[in-house]
mmCIF file of C-alpha atoms in Angstrom:
data_model
loop_
_atom_site.group_PDB
_atom_site.id
_atom_site.type_symbol
_atom_site.label_atom_id
_atom_site.label_comp_id
_atom_site.label_asym_id
_atom_site.label_seq_id
_atom_site.Cartn_x
_atom_site.Cartn_y
_atom_site.Cartn_z
ATOM 1 C CA GLY A 18 -26.868 32.856 -85.751
ATOM 2 C CA ILE A 19 -31.286 33.239 -86.757
ATOM 3 C CA PRO A 20 -33.326 29.909 -86.315
ATOM 4 C CA GLY A 21 -33.965 28.236 -89.437
ATOM 5 C CA LYS A 22 -31.405 30.517 -91.732
ATOM 6 C CA ARG A 23 -30.202 29.381 -94.883
ATOM 7 C CA ARG A 24 -28.472 30.362 -98.478
ATOM 8 C CA LEU A 25 -31.070 31.543 -100.318
ATOM 9 C CA LYS A 26 -31.291 29.505 -104.182
ATOM 10 C CA GLU A 27 -32.946 29.384 -106.977
ATOM 11 C CA GLY A 28 -36.357 28.995 -107.255
ATOM 12 C CA ASP A 29 -37.269 30.436 -104.310
ATOM 13 C CA ILE A 30 -40.450 32.502 -103.246
ATOM 14 C CA VAL A 31 -39.955 34.875 -100.928
ATOM 15 C CA SER A 32 -42.342 37.521 -99.266
ATOM 16 C CA VAL A 33 -40.618 40.411 -97.225
ATOM 17 C CA ASP A 34 -42.008 43.183 -94.935
ATOM 18 C CA CYS A 35 -40.147 46.252 -93.468
ATOM 19 C CA GLY A 36 -39.334 43.643 -90.136
ATOM 20 C CA THR A 37 -37.703 40.768 -92.278
ATOM 21 C CA VAL A 38 -33.531 40.751 -93.293
ATOM 22 C CA LEU A 39 -32.585 38.036 -95.950
ATOM 23 C CA GLU A 40 -28.748 37.763 -97.106
ATOM 24 C CA GLY A 41 -27.820 35.714 -99.627
ATOM 25 C CA ASP A 42 -26.647 34.763 -103.777
ATOM 26 C CA VAL A 43 -28.185 35.353 -106.170
ATOM 27 C CA GLY A 44 -26.388 34.596 -109.484
ATOM 28 C CA ASP A 45 -23.207 36.412 -108.798
ATOM 29 C CA SER A 46 -24.763 38.999 -106.935
ATOM 30 C CA ALA A 47 -24.344 38.976 -103.181
ATOM 31 C CA PHE A 48 -27.654 41.023 -101.159
ATOM 32 C CA THR A 49 -28.787 41.894 -97.505
ATOM 33 C CA ALA A 50 -31.740 43.712 -96.953
ATOM 34 C CA GLY A 51 -33.013 44.678 -93.752
ATOM 35 C CA VAL A 52 -34.658 47.616 -91.795
ATOM 36 C CA GLY A 53 -33.023 50.357 -92.784
ATOM 37 C CA GLU A 54 -30.523 48.878 -95.195
ATOM 38 C CA ILE A 55 -31.511 48.074 -98.753
ATOM 39 C CA SER A 56 -29.058 46.658 -101.056
ATOM 40 C CA GLN A 57 -28.548 47.993 -104.844
ATOM 41 C CA LEU A 58 -30.203 44.749 -105.599
ATOM 42 C CA ALA A 59 -32.931 45.117 -103.494
ATOM 43 C CA GLN A 60 -33.360 48.977 -104.788
ATOM 44 C CA ARG A 61 -33.401 47.077 -107.936
ATOM 45 C CA LEU A 62 -36.442 44.543 -107.486
ATOM 46 C CA ILE A 63 -38.598 47.854 -106.098
ATOM 47 C CA ASP A 64 -37.974 49.426 -108.878
ATOM 48 C CA VAL A 65 -39.200 46.678 -110.766
ATOM 49 C CA THR A 66 -41.705 46.291 -108.537
ATOM 50 C CA ALA A 67 -43.128 49.819 -109.007
ATOM 51 C CA GLN A 68 -42.797 49.180 -113.032
ATOM 52 C CA ALA A 69 -44.493 45.497 -112.749
ATOM 53 C CA LEU A 70 -47.587 47.363 -110.377
ATOM 54 C CA THR A 71 -48.084 50.130 -113.053
ATOM 55 C CA VAL A 72 -48.604 47.777 -116.037
ATOM 56 C CA GLY A 73 -50.028 45.073 -114.180
ATOM 57 C CA ILE A 74 -47.787 42.072 -115.820
ATOM 58 C CA ALA A 75 -44.918 40.176 -115.332
ATOM 59 C CA MET A 76 -41.398 41.021 -114.987
ATOM 60 C CA MET A 77 -38.286 39.605 -115.005
ATOM 61 C CA LEU A 78 -34.880 40.698 -114.001
ATOM 62 C CA PRO A 79 -33.583 38.555 -115.936
ATOM 63 C CA GLU A 80 -29.307 39.319 -114.772
ATOM 64 C CA GLN A 81 -30.356 37.133 -111.795
ATOM 65 C CA ASN A 82 -33.083 35.531 -113.257
ATOM 66 C CA ILE A 83 -36.075 36.739 -110.767
ATOM 67 C CA VAL A 84 -39.714 36.946 -111.735
ATOM 68 C CA VAL A 85 -41.462 39.797 -110.369
ATOM 69 C CA ALA A 86 -45.144 39.706 -110.362
ATOM 70 C CA ASN A 87 -48.487 41.640 -109.181
ATOM 71 C CA THR A 88 -50.748 39.112 -107.715
ATOM 72 C CA PRO A 89 -53.958 41.776 -107.130
ATOM 73 C CA GLY A 90 -56.279 39.948 -104.455
ATOM 74 C CA VAL A 91 -54.457 37.707 -102.908
ATOM 75 C CA LEU A 92 -54.051 39.628 -99.587
ATOM 76 C CA ASP A 93 -56.760 41.773 -100.363
ATOM 77 C CA ALA A 94 -59.137 39.652 -96.395
ATOM 78 C CA SER A 95 -55.405 40.644 -94.303
ATOM 79 C CA VAL A 96 -55.295 44.013 -95.237
ATOM 80 C CA ALA A 97 -58.389 44.743 -94.305
ATOM 81 C CA GLU A 98 -58.547 42.451 -91.044
ATOM 82 C CA HIS A 99 -55.235 44.338 -90.161
ATOM 83 C CA ALA A 100 -56.883 47.901 -91.232
ATOM 84 C CA ILE A 101 -59.831 46.443 -88.203
ATOM 85 C CA ALA A 102 -57.605 45.870 -85.663
ATOM 86 C CA LEU A 103 -55.441 48.966 -86.092
ATOM 87 C CA LEU A 104 -58.984 51.222 -85.643
ATOM 88 C CA LEU A 105 -60.529 49.253 -82.787
ATOM 89 C CA SER A 106 -55.948 49.237 -81.243
ATOM 90 C CA LEU A 107 -56.197 52.763 -81.857
ATOM 91 C CA ALA A 108 -59.615 53.319 -80.286
ATOM 92 C CA ARG A 109 -59.539 51.396 -77.553
ATOM 93 C CA ARG A 110 -55.692 52.901 -77.042
ATOM 94 C CA ILE A 111 -54.578 49.491 -76.904
ATOM 95 C CA PRO A 112 -51.018 50.519 -76.872
ATOM 96 C CA SER A 113 -50.739 52.335 -74.273
ATOM 97 C CA LEU A 114 -52.612 51.123 -72.019
ATOM 98 C CA ASP A 115 -50.443 47.844 -72.342
ATOM 99 C CA ALA A 116 -47.256 49.871 -71.803
ATOM 100 C CA ALA A 117 -49.036 51.604 -68.462
ATOM 101 C CA THR A 118 -50.056 47.599 -67.617
ATOM 102 C CA ARG A 119 -46.662 46.630 -67.770
ATOM 103 C CA ARG A 120 -44.754 49.331 -66.194
ATOM 104 C CA GLY A 121 -47.092 47.989 -63.501
ATOM 105 C CA GLY A 122 -50.009 51.378 -64.018
ATOM 106 C CA PHE A 123 -53.852 51.041 -64.100
ATOM 107 C CA SER A 124 -55.553 53.079 -65.579
ATOM 108 C CA ALA A 125 -59.454 53.222 -65.831
ATOM 109 C CA CYS A 126 -59.725 54.116 -69.740
ATOM 110 C CA THR A 127 -61.369 52.138 -72.104
ATOM 111 C CA GLY A 128 -61.038 54.436 -74.828
ATOM 112 C CA THR A 129 -63.616 54.902 -77.813
ATOM 113 C CA GLU A 130 -66.614 53.275 -78.423
ATOM 114 C CA LEU A 131 -66.751 52.744 -82.602
ATOM 115 C CA GLU A 132 -70.312 51.440 -82.808
ATOM 116 C CA GLY A 133 -72.534 54.701 -84.099
ATOM 117 C CA LYS A 134 -69.211 56.267 -84.776
ATOM 118 C CA ILE A 135 -68.880 57.165 -88.933
ATOM 119 C CA LEU A 136 -65.626 55.314 -90.498
ATOM 120 C CA GLY A 137 -64.532 57.107 -93.460
ATOM 121 C CA ILE A 138 -62.458 55.067 -96.269
ATOM 122 C CA ALA A 139 -60.625 57.041 -98.887
ATOM 123 C CA GLY A 140 -59.955 54.627 -101.753
ATOM 124 C CA PHE A 141 -62.946 52.136 -102.352
ATOM 125 C CA GLY A 142 -61.492 49.053 -104.331
ATOM 126 C CA ALA A 143 -61.865 45.841 -102.820
ATOM 127 C CA ILE A 144 -59.970 46.059 -99.545
ATOM 128 C CA GLY A 145 -61.841 49.456 -98.856
ATOM 129 C CA ARG A 146 -65.503 47.423 -99.909
ATOM 130 C CA ARG A 147 -63.695 44.385 -97.151
ATOM 131 C CA VAL A 148 -63.085 47.138 -94.273
ATOM 132 C CA ALA A 149 -66.401 48.457 -94.851
ATOM 133 C CA LEU A 150 -68.347 45.620 -94.405
ATOM 134 C CA ALA A 151 -65.637 44.422 -91.327
ATOM 135 C CA ALA A 152 -66.653 48.277 -89.794
ATOM 136 C CA HIS A 153 -70.581 48.196 -90.549
ATOM 137 C CA ARG A 154 -71.701 44.863 -89.461
ATOM 138 C CA GLY A 155 -69.411 43.014 -87.425
ATOM 139 C CA LEU A 156 -68.780 46.488 -85.639
ATOM 140 C CA GLY A 157 -72.223 48.945 -85.964
ATOM 141 C CA MET A 158 -70.378 51.422 -87.925
ATOM 142 C CA ARG A 159 -71.777 53.919 -90.578
ATOM 143 C CA VAL A 160 -69.196 54.054 -92.672
ATOM 144 C CA ILE A 161 -68.805 56.777 -95.808
ATOM 145 C CA ALA A 162 -66.907 56.420 -98.565
ATOM 146 C CA PHE A 163 -64.809 58.506 -101.324
ATOM 147 C CA ASP A 164 -63.072 57.900 -103.945
ATOM 148 C CA ALA A 165 -62.154 58.467 -107.525
ATOM 149 C CA LEU A 166 -64.932 56.378 -109.440
ATOM 150 C CA SER A 167 -68.731 58.668 -108.580
ATOM 151 C CA ALA A 168 -71.631 56.285 -106.748
ATOM 152 C CA GLU A 169 -73.344 56.201 -110.014
ATOM 153 C CA VAL A 170 -70.153 54.502 -111.794
ATOM 154 C CA LEU A 171 -68.745 52.277 -109.679
ATOM 155 C CA PRO A 172 -72.955 50.000 -109.274
ATOM 156 C CA ALA A 173 -72.339 49.984 -112.391
ATOM 157 C CA HIS A 174 -68.978 48.398 -112.404
ATOM 158 C CA ALA A 175 -70.390 45.844 -110.508
ATOM 159 C CA GLY A 176 -73.737 45.116 -112.167
ATOM 160 C CA LEU A 177 -75.801 47.279 -109.467
ATOM 161 C CA SER A 178 -78.620 49.836 -108.955
ATOM 162 C CA GLU A 179 -76.806 52.144 -106.907
ATOM 163 C CA ARG A 180 -79.068 51.037 -103.719
ATOM 164 C CA GLU A 181 -78.241 47.797 -103.557
ATOM 165 C CA PHE A 182 -74.084 48.391 -104.500
ATOM 166 C CA LEU A 183 -73.984 50.760 -101.239
ATOM 167 C CA ASP A 184 -76.297 48.153 -99.183
ATOM 168 C CA SER A 185 -73.844 45.049 -100.439
ATOM 169 C CA CYS A 186 -70.810 47.243 -98.730
ATOM 170 C CA GLY A 187 -71.902 48.647 -96.323
ATOM 171 C CA LEU A 188 -72.204 52.466 -97.000
ATOM 172 C CA GLU A 189 -74.656 54.935 -96.386
ATOM 173 C CA GLU A 190 -72.978 56.764 -99.135
ATOM 174 C CA CYS A 191 -70.266 57.291 -101.455
ATOM 175 C CA THR A 192 -68.894 60.767 -102.265
ATOM 176 C CA THR A 193 -66.296 62.008 -104.796
ATOM 177 C CA ASP A 194 -65.581 65.157 -103.678
ATOM 178 C CA PHE A 195 -63.566 65.538 -100.734
ATOM 179 C CA THR A 196 -64.311 68.708 -98.591
ATOM 180 C CA VAL A 197 -67.505 66.814 -98.052
ATOM 181 C CA PHE A 198 -66.690 63.234 -96.964
ATOM 182 C CA ALA A 199 -63.241 64.633 -94.326
ATOM 183 C CA PRO A 200 -65.407 67.113 -92.067
ATOM 184 C CA ARG A 201 -67.930 64.184 -91.085
ATOM 185 C CA LEU A 202 -65.060 61.402 -90.272
ATOM 186 C CA ASP A 203 -65.023 60.097 -86.500
ATOM 187 C CA ALA A 204 -61.992 57.889 -88.098
ATOM 188 C CA LEU A 205 -60.148 57.129 -91.448
ATOM 189 C CA SER A 206 -59.115 54.423 -93.250
ATOM 190 C CA VAL A 207 -56.825 55.221 -96.405
ATOM 191 C CA HIS A 208 -57.149 52.682 -98.890
ATOM 192 C CA LEU A 209 -55.711 54.409 -102.366
ATOM 193 C CA PRO A 210 -53.806 52.604 -104.633
ATOM 194 C CA VAL A 211 -50.354 54.922 -105.275
ATOM 195 C CA THR A 212 -50.523 56.839 -108.212
ATOM 196 C CA ALA A 213 -49.101 60.085 -109.518
ATOM 197 C CA GLY A 214 -52.714 61.894 -108.413
ATOM 198 C CA THR A 215 -52.706 60.554 -104.658
ATOM 199 C CA LEU A 216 -49.092 60.534 -103.969
ATOM 200 C CA ARG A 217 -49.108 62.621 -100.805
ATOM 201 C CA TYR A 218 -52.704 63.856 -101.048
ATOM 202 C CA PHE A 219 -53.358 63.619 -97.259
ATOM 203 C CA ASP A 220 -51.490 67.356 -97.200
ATOM 204 C CA ALA A 221 -51.962 69.510 -94.365
ATOM 205 C CA ASN A 222 -54.674 70.944 -96.141
ATOM 206 C CA ARG A 223 -56.440 67.879 -96.234
ATOM 207 C CA LEU A 224 -56.016 66.486 -92.394
ATOM 208 C CA GLY A 225 -57.077 70.038 -91.049
ATOM 209 C CA MET A 226 -60.386 69.175 -93.158
ATOM 210 C CA LEU A 227 -61.121 65.965 -90.030
ATOM 211 C CA LEU A 228 -62.963 66.691 -87.654
ATOM 212 C CA GLN A 229 -60.255 68.047 -84.458
ATOM 213 C CA GLY A 230 -60.390 65.808 -81.221
#
């Protein structure tokens, strides 16, 4: 059995990621959800969660007495930190070099130094801004952003001038034109919200605009 495994009960709060397996009873409905396996109830939860995120309010599954709520801002720091961790992992080739070392090999390769490189952030909301600050102030990267809102509109929302806004976020510039944004990048971090306008946004054409190599 799984250490610490117990049946879920009414009132439990469960956080699920792609490696989590849940088994339990909610009302009269038994469910199991895990990697590659999503029950009808789990799918219903996903559908309702998507609706909750769309309208930005708490919703409920009355037949199972489960509340689904959007909690904006709660994981901003965690997601931004993970984005930086992935950036460093790719630049320094940590997964492949670690695997080679475990096989008994050794490589003198040190990967790519990020200081001075240009990081592009697609989607400059709360998480994108945290990533920009960490990359610029922590790693010495140059950072530019791509967003549906222009560099004139975003500062107004924050009550700052354009220059004050760019400096406060560690940005060189913010553009709404992807064709200007993409060709300059050494690395890209994507933080676009899922909307009708952004779904499958990064197709072969846009990915082809990025720097090669």
